[in-house]
Short mmCIF file of C-alpha atoms and ligand atoms in Angstrom, two decimals:
data_model
loop_
_atom_site.label_atom_id
_atom_site.label_comp_id
_atom_site.label_asym_id
_atom_site.label_seq_id
_atom_site.Cartn_x
_atom_site.Cartn_y
_atom_site.Cartn_z
CA MET A 243 -25.44 -8.74 -13.04
CA ILE A 244 -22.83 -11.48 -12.67
CA ILE A 245 -19.35 -10.03 -12.19
CA GLU A 246 -16.36 -11.93 -13.46
CA PRO A 247 -12.67 -11.06 -13.34
CA LYS A 248 -11.34 -9.42 -16.51
CA ILE A 249 -7.58 -9.35 -16.32
CA LYS A 250 -5.65 -6.99 -18.58
CA GLY A 251 -1.88 -7.22 -18.18
CA PHE A 252 -1.18 -6.72 -14.50
CA ILE A 253 -4.59 -5.36 -13.47
CA CYS A 254 -8.11 -6.64 -13.30
CA ILE A 255 -10.60 -4.12 -14.71
CA THR A 256 -13.59 -5.49 -12.81
CA ALA A 257 -14.05 -5.79 -9.06
CA HIS A 258 -16.52 -7.62 -6.88
CA PRO A 259 -18.27 -5.74 -4.04
CA LYS A 260 -19.05 -8.89 -2.05
CA GLY A 261 -15.50 -10.21 -2.26
CA CYS A 262 -14.02 -6.83 -1.32
CA ALA A 263 -16.39 -6.68 1.66
CA LYS A 264 -15.24 -10.17 2.64
CA ASN A 265 -11.60 -9.01 2.54
CA ILE A 266 -12.51 -6.15 4.88
CA GLU A 267 -14.32 -8.59 7.18
CA ASN A 268 -11.25 -10.87 7.19
CA ASN A 269 -9.00 -7.93 8.12
CA ILE A 270 -11.33 -7.07 10.99
CA LYS A 271 -11.37 -10.70 12.10
CA TYR A 272 -7.56 -10.71 12.20
CA LEU A 273 -7.38 -7.44 14.13
CA SER A 274 -10.13 -8.49 16.56
CA GLY A 275 -8.27 -11.73 17.25
CA ASN A 276 -5.23 -9.73 18.36
CA LYS A 277 -4.75 -7.57 21.41
CA LYS A 278 -5.97 -3.97 21.24
CA LEU A 279 -3.07 -1.58 20.89
CA GLU A 280 -2.93 1.22 23.43
CA ILE A 281 -0.79 3.98 21.98
CA GLY A 282 -1.48 7.10 24.03
CA LYS A 283 0.29 9.40 21.59
CA ILE A 284 -1.69 8.32 18.55
CA LYS A 285 -5.38 9.23 18.60
CA ASN A 286 -5.87 10.89 15.22
CA VAL A 287 -4.43 9.31 12.11
CA LEU A 288 -4.34 10.56 8.53
CA VAL A 289 -3.77 7.86 5.90
CA ILE A 290 -2.96 9.03 2.40
CA GLY A 291 -3.65 6.13 0.02
CA CYS A 292 -6.12 4.37 2.33
CA SER A 293 -8.12 2.21 -0.09
CA ALA A 294 -5.86 -0.76 -0.83
CA GLY A 295 -2.68 -2.60 0.13
CA TYR A 296 -0.54 -1.15 2.89
CA GLY A 297 -2.54 2.07 3.30
CA LEU A 298 -5.86 0.27 3.78
CA ALA A 299 -4.27 -2.14 6.26
CA SER A 300 -2.70 0.74 8.21
CA ALA A 301 -5.97 2.65 8.34
CA MET A 302 -7.88 -0.42 9.46
CA ALA A 303 -5.34 -1.30 12.15
CA ALA A 304 -5.56 2.29 13.43
CA SER A 305 -9.38 2.06 13.50
CA PHE A 306 -10.02 -1.44 14.77
CA SER A 307 -6.95 -2.13 16.94
CA MET A 308 -6.28 1.34 18.27
CA GLY A 309 -9.75 2.91 18.16
CA ALA A 310 -8.13 5.97 16.56
CA LYS A 311 -10.00 8.59 14.60
CA VAL A 312 -8.97 7.97 11.00
CA ILE A 313 -9.11 10.36 8.08
CA GLY A 314 -8.26 8.62 4.82
CA ALA A 315 -7.75 9.86 1.28
CA ALA A 316 -7.58 7.76 -1.87
CA LEU A 317 -8.23 7.99 -5.59
CA GLU A 318 -10.87 5.48 -6.61
CA LYS A 319 -13.65 5.21 -9.17
CA ASN A 320 -17.34 4.50 -8.72
CA ALA A 321 -19.23 2.22 -11.13
CA GLN A 322 -20.16 3.53 -14.55
CA LYS A 323 -23.45 1.79 -15.27
CA GLU A 324 -23.76 3.09 -18.81
CA ARG A 325 -20.41 1.53 -19.68
CA GLY A 326 -21.11 -1.68 -17.76
CA ARG A 327 -18.19 -0.95 -15.42
CA THR A 328 -17.99 -1.94 -11.80
CA ALA A 329 -16.48 0.41 -9.25
CA SER A 330 -12.78 -0.04 -8.51
CA ALA A 331 -11.82 -2.53 -5.81
CA GLY A 332 -10.60 0.32 -3.60
CA MET A 333 -14.05 1.93 -3.76
CA TYR A 334 -15.68 -1.32 -2.62
CA ASN A 335 -13.05 -1.72 0.09
CA LEU A 336 -13.75 1.77 1.40
CA ALA A 337 -17.52 1.33 1.32
CA ALA A 338 -17.24 -1.88 3.37
CA TYR A 339 -14.64 -0.35 5.73
CA LYS A 340 -16.87 2.68 6.34
CA LYS A 341 -19.94 0.49 7.03
CA GLU A 342 -18.03 -1.67 9.51
CA ALA A 343 -16.48 1.36 11.22
CA ASP A 344 -19.90 3.03 11.56
CA LYS A 345 -21.39 -0.14 13.06
CA ARG A 346 -18.78 0.05 15.79
CA ASN A 347 -19.03 3.82 16.26
CA LEU A 348 -15.47 4.28 15.07
CA ASP A 349 -14.68 7.72 13.76
CA LEU A 350 -13.76 7.50 10.07
CA ASP A 351 -13.75 10.16 7.36
CA ILE A 352 -13.03 9.06 3.82
CA ILE A 353 -12.18 11.43 1.01
CA ILE A 354 -12.11 10.24 -2.58
CA GLY A 355 -9.81 12.57 -4.45
CA ASP A 356 -6.37 13.09 -5.92
CA ALA A 357 -3.94 13.25 -3.00
CA PHE A 358 -1.55 15.30 -5.13
CA ALA A 359 -4.12 18.07 -5.62
CA ASN A 360 -4.36 21.15 -3.39
CA LYS A 361 -8.12 20.82 -3.00
CA THR A 362 -7.77 17.35 -1.43
CA LYS A 363 -5.26 18.75 1.06
CA GLU A 364 -7.58 21.68 1.78
CA LYS A 365 -10.52 19.32 2.34
CA VAL A 366 -8.50 17.24 4.81
CA CYS A 367 -7.45 20.42 6.68
CA ASP A 368 -11.10 21.43 6.76
CA ILE A 369 -12.13 18.15 8.34
CA VAL A 370 -9.31 18.27 10.91
CA ASN A 371 -10.29 21.84 11.77
CA LYS A 372 -14.00 21.07 12.06
CA ASN A 373 -13.25 18.16 14.37
CA LYS A 374 -11.02 20.42 16.50
CA ILE A 375 -8.30 17.78 16.53
CA LYS A 376 -4.64 17.59 15.58
CA ILE A 377 -3.08 14.84 13.54
CA ASP A 378 -0.79 12.58 15.59
CA LEU A 379 0.28 10.30 12.77
CA ILE A 380 0.41 10.60 8.98
CA VAL A 381 0.75 7.38 7.01
CA TYR A 382 1.81 8.09 3.45
CA SER A 383 1.05 5.05 1.28
CA ILE A 384 0.64 6.27 -2.27
CA ALA A 385 1.60 4.13 -5.24
CA SER A 386 0.78 5.94 -8.46
CA PRO A 387 1.90 5.91 -12.06
CA ILE A 388 1.13 9.62 -12.55
CA ARG A 389 1.12 12.92 -10.72
CA ILE A 390 -0.19 16.29 -11.81
CA ASP A 391 1.89 19.04 -10.25
CA PRO A 392 -0.59 21.15 -8.26
CA GLU A 393 1.18 24.42 -9.08
CA THR A 394 2.02 24.03 -12.78
CA GLY A 395 -0.62 21.52 -13.89
CA VAL A 396 2.12 19.51 -15.63
CA ARG A 397 1.48 15.76 -15.68
CA TYR A 398 4.40 13.48 -14.77
CA ASN A 399 4.60 9.72 -15.38
CA SER A 400 6.66 7.33 -13.30
CA VAL A 401 8.48 4.40 -14.90
CA LEU A 402 9.71 1.06 -13.58
CA LYS A 403 13.09 0.89 -15.29
CA PRO A 404 16.72 0.17 -14.44
CA ILE A 405 19.27 2.97 -14.35
CA GLY A 406 22.41 3.00 -16.46
CA LYS A 407 22.07 -0.48 -18.01
CA GLU A 408 19.44 -2.69 -19.55
CA TYR A 409 17.70 -5.18 -17.31
CA LYS A 410 17.15 -8.78 -18.29
CA SER A 411 15.52 -11.27 -15.98
CA LYS A 412 13.05 -14.06 -15.75
CA GLY A 413 9.57 -13.25 -14.54
CA ILE A 414 5.97 -14.48 -14.69
CA ASP A 415 3.35 -13.58 -17.25
CA LEU A 416 0.33 -12.97 -15.02
CA THR A 417 -2.25 -13.94 -17.66
CA GLY A 418 -1.05 -17.47 -18.35
CA PHE A 419 1.12 -17.89 -15.27
CA LYS A 420 4.09 -19.08 -17.30
CA LEU A 421 7.70 -18.01 -16.92
CA ASN A 422 8.81 -15.35 -19.35
CA GLU A 423 11.84 -13.17 -19.90
CA THR A 424 11.79 -9.46 -19.30
CA LEU A 425 14.12 -7.08 -21.08
CA ILE A 426 13.87 -3.43 -20.10
CA GLN A 427 15.95 -0.57 -21.45
CA PRO A 428 17.40 1.89 -18.91
CA ALA A 429 15.42 4.95 -17.88
CA SER A 430 16.39 8.26 -19.47
CA GLU A 431 17.40 11.21 -17.26
CA ASP A 432 13.94 12.71 -17.76
CA GLU A 433 12.21 9.46 -16.85
CA ILE A 434 14.23 9.25 -13.63
CA LYS A 435 13.37 12.87 -12.74
CA ASN A 436 9.70 12.29 -13.51
CA THR A 437 9.57 9.11 -11.42
CA ILE A 438 11.07 11.05 -8.50
CA LYS A 439 8.45 13.76 -9.06
CA VAL A 440 5.65 11.15 -8.79
CA MET A 441 6.93 8.67 -6.20
CA GLY A 442 9.55 10.74 -4.34
CA GLY A 443 8.98 12.90 -1.30
CA GLU A 444 7.72 16.16 -2.84
CA ASP A 445 4.05 15.46 -2.23
CA LEU A 446 4.69 14.10 1.27
CA GLU A 447 6.42 17.38 2.12
CA LEU A 448 3.47 19.38 0.73
CA TRP A 449 1.13 17.41 3.00
CA VAL A 450 3.26 18.02 6.08
CA ASP A 451 3.70 21.70 5.13
CA VAL A 452 0.00 22.35 4.74
CA LEU A 453 -0.89 20.62 8.01
CA ALA A 454 1.94 22.34 9.90
CA GLU A 455 1.17 25.79 8.46
CA ASN A 456 -2.44 25.42 9.55
CA ASN A 457 -1.31 24.28 12.99
CA LEU A 458 -3.02 20.92 12.57
CA LEU A 459 -0.14 18.66 13.58
CA SER A 460 0.25 17.70 17.19
CA GLU A 461 3.60 18.36 18.82
CA ASN A 462 5.95 15.44 18.08
CA ALA A 463 3.54 14.06 15.48
CA SER A 464 4.83 11.04 13.57
CA VAL A 465 4.95 10.48 9.83
CA VAL A 466 5.47 7.09 8.19
CA SER A 467 6.03 6.48 4.48
CA TYR A 468 6.56 3.08 2.95
CA SER A 469 9.44 1.68 0.94
CA TYR A 470 11.03 -1.56 -0.17
CA ILE A 471 14.61 -2.84 -0.33
CA GLY A 472 14.47 -6.55 -1.22
CA PRO A 473 17.18 -9.03 -2.23
CA PRO A 474 19.82 -8.66 -4.98
CA VAL A 475 17.67 -10.25 -7.75
CA THR A 476 15.32 -7.28 -7.49
CA HIS A 477 17.90 -4.51 -6.97
CA ASP A 478 18.53 -3.53 -10.58
CA ILE A 479 14.83 -3.02 -11.25
CA TYR A 480 13.83 -1.63 -7.84
CA LEU A 481 16.40 -0.37 -5.35
CA ASN A 482 18.90 0.80 -7.99
CA GLY A 483 16.25 1.59 -10.60
CA SER A 484 14.00 4.59 -11.22
CA VAL A 485 11.59 3.73 -8.38
CA GLY A 486 14.52 3.21 -6.02
CA ALA A 487 15.72 6.71 -6.93
CA ALA A 488 12.29 8.05 -5.99
CA LYS A 489 12.37 6.10 -2.72
CA LYS A 490 15.80 7.59 -1.92
CA HIS A 491 14.28 11.01 -2.43
CA LEU A 492 11.38 10.01 -0.17
CA LYS A 493 13.83 9.01 2.58
CA GLN A 494 15.85 12.25 2.21
CA THR A 495 12.62 14.25 2.35
CA SER A 496 11.51 12.31 5.40
CA ASP A 497 14.86 12.98 7.13
CA ASN A 498 14.67 16.68 6.21
CA LEU A 499 11.16 16.95 7.63
CA ASN A 500 12.61 15.98 11.00
CA LYS A 501 14.80 19.07 10.84
CA LYS A 502 12.12 21.35 9.39
CA TYR A 503 9.43 20.57 11.98
CA LYS A 504 9.10 19.20 15.47
CA ILE A 505 7.95 15.82 14.19
CA LYS A 506 9.31 12.30 13.86
CA SER A 507 9.27 11.22 10.25
CA TYR A 508 10.14 7.63 9.34
CA VAL A 509 10.34 5.41 6.31
CA SER A 510 9.19 1.87 6.97
CA VAL A 511 10.66 -0.86 4.78
CA ASN A 512 7.90 -3.38 4.26
CA LYS A 513 7.65 -6.92 2.99
CA ALA A 514 7.05 -7.65 -0.70
CA LEU A 515 3.35 -8.46 -1.04
CA VAL A 516 0.75 -8.92 -3.73
CA THR A 517 -0.84 -5.52 -4.33
CA GLN A 518 -1.93 -3.67 -7.45
CA ALA A 519 1.30 -1.67 -7.23
CA SER A 520 3.68 -4.63 -6.89
CA ALA A 521 1.99 -6.62 -9.68
CA ALA A 522 3.20 -3.91 -12.05
CA ILE A 523 6.87 -4.35 -11.12
CA PRO A 524 8.68 -6.79 -13.42
CA VAL A 525 10.22 -9.73 -11.53
CA LEU A 526 8.31 -9.09 -8.30
CA PRO A 527 5.46 -11.55 -9.06
CA LEU A 528 7.98 -14.39 -9.59
CA TYR A 529 10.09 -13.37 -6.60
CA ILE A 530 6.96 -13.02 -4.42
CA SER A 531 5.66 -16.45 -5.51
CA LEU A 532 8.96 -18.06 -4.48
CA LEU A 533 9.14 -16.02 -1.29
CA PHE A 534 5.58 -16.88 -0.23
CA LYS A 535 6.20 -20.59 -0.67
CA VAL A 536 9.32 -20.43 1.50
CA MET A 537 7.75 -18.17 4.13
CA LYS A 538 4.61 -20.30 4.30
CA GLU A 539 6.73 -23.44 4.71
CA LYS A 540 8.53 -21.74 7.59
CA ASN A 541 5.24 -20.50 9.01
CA ILE A 542 6.32 -16.86 8.97
CA HIS A 543 4.19 -15.55 6.10
CA GLU A 544 2.40 -12.22 6.61
CA GLY A 545 0.00 -10.09 4.56
CA CYS A 546 -0.59 -6.32 4.65
CA ILE A 547 -2.81 -6.47 7.73
CA GLU A 548 -0.26 -8.46 9.76
CA GLN A 549 2.48 -6.04 8.70
CA ALA A 550 0.40 -2.98 9.61
CA TYR A 551 -0.48 -4.43 13.01
CA ARG A 552 3.17 -5.25 13.65
CA MET A 553 4.20 -1.70 12.74
CA PHE A 554 1.80 -0.27 15.31
CA GLU A 555 3.03 -2.80 17.86
CA LYS A 556 6.47 -1.29 17.33
CA PHE A 557 5.08 2.20 17.96
CA ARG A 558 3.47 0.93 21.15
CA ASP A 559 6.70 -0.73 22.29
CA ALA A 560 8.66 2.46 21.55
CA GLU A 561 6.19 4.46 23.63
CA GLU A 562 6.36 1.99 26.50
CA SER A 563 10.13 1.57 26.61
CA LYS A 564 12.84 4.10 25.96
CA ASP A 565 15.22 1.19 25.19
CA PHE A 566 13.13 -0.02 22.27
CA ASN A 567 14.66 0.85 18.89
CA LEU A 568 11.93 1.71 16.43
CA THR A 569 14.45 2.01 13.59
CA ASP A 570 17.65 0.40 12.34
CA GLU A 571 20.94 2.30 12.19
CA ASP A 572 19.91 3.99 8.91
CA GLY A 573 16.71 5.28 10.44
CA PHE A 574 14.36 2.79 8.71
CA ILE A 575 11.55 0.94 10.47
CA ARG A 576 12.05 -2.66 9.31
CA LEU A 577 8.99 -4.78 8.70
CA ASP A 578 10.88 -6.82 6.10
CA ASP A 579 12.94 -8.58 8.80
CA LEU A 580 11.32 -11.98 8.23
CA GLU A 581 11.53 -11.67 4.44
CA MET A 582 15.21 -10.76 4.63
CA ARG A 583 16.14 -13.51 7.10
CA GLU A 584 19.25 -15.29 5.85
CA ASP A 585 17.66 -18.76 5.71
CA VAL A 586 14.65 -17.39 3.80
CA GLN A 587 16.75 -15.51 1.27
CA LYS A 588 19.13 -18.44 0.74
CA GLU A 589 16.23 -20.76 -0.03
CA VAL A 590 14.57 -18.23 -2.34
CA ALA A 591 17.86 -17.63 -4.20
CA ASP A 592 18.34 -21.41 -4.68
CA ARG A 593 14.82 -21.79 -6.03
CA TRP A 594 15.25 -18.72 -8.25
CA GLU A 595 18.10 -20.53 -10.06
CA LYS A 596 16.16 -23.79 -10.37
CA VAL A 597 12.69 -22.57 -11.30
CA THR A 598 11.21 -23.61 -14.67
CA ASP A 599 7.67 -23.86 -16.05
CA GLY A 600 7.77 -27.55 -15.13
CA ASN A 601 8.53 -27.05 -11.42
CA LEU A 602 6.93 -23.60 -10.88
CA GLY A 603 3.99 -25.06 -8.94
CA GLU A 604 6.33 -27.04 -6.72
CA LEU A 605 9.00 -24.40 -5.97
CA ALA A 606 6.80 -21.32 -5.96
CA ASP A 607 3.43 -20.48 -4.49
CA SER A 608 1.99 -19.58 -7.87
CA ASP A 609 -1.50 -20.62 -6.77
CA GLY A 610 -1.18 -18.41 -3.69
CA TYR A 611 -0.02 -15.50 -5.85
CA ARG A 612 -2.92 -15.94 -8.27
CA LYS A 613 -5.38 -16.22 -5.38
CA ASP A 614 -4.01 -13.09 -3.67
CA PHE A 615 -4.03 -11.22 -6.98
CA LEU A 616 -7.69 -12.06 -7.66
CA ASN A 617 -8.55 -11.33 -4.03
CA LEU A 618 -7.28 -7.76 -4.52
CA PHE A 619 -10.29 -7.25 -6.75
CA GLY A 620 -12.68 -9.22 -4.57
CA PHE A 621 -12.64 -12.44 -6.59
CA GLY A 622 -12.18 -15.48 -4.49
CA PRO A 623 -11.97 -14.77 -0.77
CA ASP A 624 -13.38 -17.86 0.92
CA GLY A 625 -16.98 -17.46 1.96
CA ALA A 626 -17.90 -14.66 -0.47
CA ASP A 627 -20.75 -15.52 -2.82
CA TYR A 628 -19.20 -13.98 -5.90
CA PHE A 629 -20.79 -16.36 -8.39
CA GLY A 630 -24.30 -15.04 -7.77
CA GLU A 631 -26.22 -12.04 -9.08
CA VAL A 632 -25.10 -8.67 -7.76
CA GLY A 633 -27.80 -6.01 -7.40
CA GLU A 634 -27.47 -2.61 -9.08
CA ASP A 635 -27.49 -0.97 -5.66
CA GLU A 636 -24.41 -2.98 -4.67
CA ILE A 637 -22.50 -2.24 -7.86
CA GLU A 638 -22.64 1.53 -7.57
CA ILE A 639 -21.60 2.84 -4.19
CA ASP A 640 -23.92 5.45 -2.71
CA THR A 641 -21.11 7.56 -1.32
CA LYS A 642 -23.47 10.28 -0.02
CA ARG A 643 -25.49 7.80 2.00
CA LEU A 644 -22.32 6.31 3.46
CA GLY A 645 -20.85 9.72 4.21
CA ILE A 646 -17.87 9.23 1.89
CA ILE A 647 -16.74 12.58 0.54
CA GLU A 648 -15.99 12.82 -3.18
CA ILE A 649 -13.94 15.71 -4.47
P1 NAD B 915 -1.67 -0.23 -3.68
O1 NAD B 915 -1.69 -0.15 -5.16
O2 NAD B 915 -2.28 -1.41 -3.04
O3 NAD B 915 -2.33 1.08 -3.04
C1 NAD B 915 -2.02 2.36 -3.50
C2 NAD B 915 -2.91 3.38 -2.84
O4 NAD B 915 -2.56 4.66 -3.38
C3 NAD B 915 -4.41 3.18 -3.11
O5 NAD B 915 -5.13 3.47 -1.93
C4 NAD B 915 -4.74 4.24 -4.16
O6 NAD B 915 -6.05 4.74 -4.14
C5 NAD B 915 -3.77 5.34 -3.71
N1 NAD B 915 -3.50 6.31 -4.75
C6 NAD B 915 -2.83 6.17 -5.91
N2 NAD B 915 -2.78 7.34 -6.57
C7 NAD B 915 -3.45 8.24 -5.81
C8 NAD B 915 -3.73 9.62 -5.92
N3 NAD B 915 -3.33 10.35 -6.97
N4 NAD B 915 -4.44 10.21 -4.94
C9 NAD B 915 -4.89 9.51 -3.87
N5 NAD B 915 -4.62 8.21 -3.70
C10 NAD B 915 -3.92 7.59 -4.66
O7 NAD B 915 -0.13 -0.06 -3.29
P2 NAD B 915 0.78 -0.65 -2.11
O8 NAD B 915 1.54 -1.78 -2.66
O9 NAD B 915 0.00 -0.80 -0.86
O10 NAD B 915 1.81 0.55 -1.97
C11 NAD B 915 1.73 1.52 -0.97
C12 NAD B 915 3.12 1.92 -0.56
O11 NAD B 915 3.77 0.79 -0.01
C13 NAD B 915 3.98 2.40 -1.73
O12 NAD B 915 4.77 3.46 -1.29
C14 NAD B 915 4.85 1.19 -2.03
O13 NAD B 915 6.07 1.54 -2.61
C15 NAD B 915 5.05 0.64 -0.61
N6 NAD B 915 5.47 -0.77 -0.54
C16 NAD B 915 4.79 -1.74 -1.21
C17 NAD B 915 5.26 -3.05 -1.14
C18 NAD B 915 4.56 -4.16 -1.89
O14 NAD B 915 5.16 -5.23 -2.06
N7 NAD B 915 3.35 -3.98 -2.29
C19 NAD B 915 6.38 -3.37 -0.35
C20 NAD B 915 7.01 -2.36 0.36
C21 NAD B 915 6.55 -1.05 0.26
#
């Protein structure tokens, strides 16, 4: 079978196993080219949302740079041969990650299941128990449009909408890569509540509760969840919108967890990057294309793997020196420092005003965006033979053989 990208709106419904494996290889190459990170406190890491974007990068940095035992959970789909469907990119990522970890004797358990469900939490507790370990760090990196409440069975949908006023802005249509205009009506009260239910801190707290109640968290364990702040052009749709409300709830939950348990819970504010989650946010693809061009020109561009490595470097520095501030004055870890640099933001804001279809390729890194977007699904990483035939055995992942647990 020849696999080609099939883009629908802001996702690609096919994925390429060879390209995804190449992305994993490239991450490993990056991590191997950097110093190993010795963080005595962090030996056992749980990553919730470990198959793509920031979660995958965090898990891989913990495995390959720190030699930590990693337990990862993610919701991904295997191929459906009868419907001619490939597996999801995350499934291919995890298969390649597991193979590479096994080759190096790195301890990695992967669970494919709904992180919001009780049975996934129980399975993770089971694995931690069986291994007779305690979790030193939880990385919470879920981006999801829906959540089924584990107690009531009610399904909640999150929305990407402004609050209190309509939102009008330019953006990019990802199919034709042309500028377009977005007009979004404000979220209703129910939509805001539902978005908080999906993307706020409730599920994070359930994870910490279940691990703490079963005595599976080490003393002074750390928890990191991810968030975004960004510049003013994105505030109405993100920071001050429905997702921003959920992220505020996530931060409050994280702060409360510090009082509830003897742990250190943080929210890390990360850089805007091309992931399946960010492609869905109106305005972000245009903003990211402009940002990437400016950051690449200044030689300060980073991807998820560089950000994850830098986060762990901060943990190492905090362990080594009491004077090192892991967080800013509001208690956030800041990995968006380079993105938010004044010179970067000034240049991006100037280009935002000037950008048209005619100069898009010159002012923005639209080619880079498109390449990164296709790469998410394994189409296009340099060196991957994704034009050739792909065998049936590569299309469907043999999770049992790889030791990947499906719930
Ligand atoms: P992503 O789409 O690349 O990855 C999302 C992950 O969540 C995947 O591993 C997926 O399997 C998992 N997931 C989704 N629903 C699940 C479920 N029900 N059960 C188990 N796993 C599930 O997203 P991302 O961009 O890496 O986002 C991760 C976090 O980083 C989010 O909190 C996001 O807000 C934050 N963040 C993203 C950016 C960005 O620009 N991409 C910037 C700053 C912060």
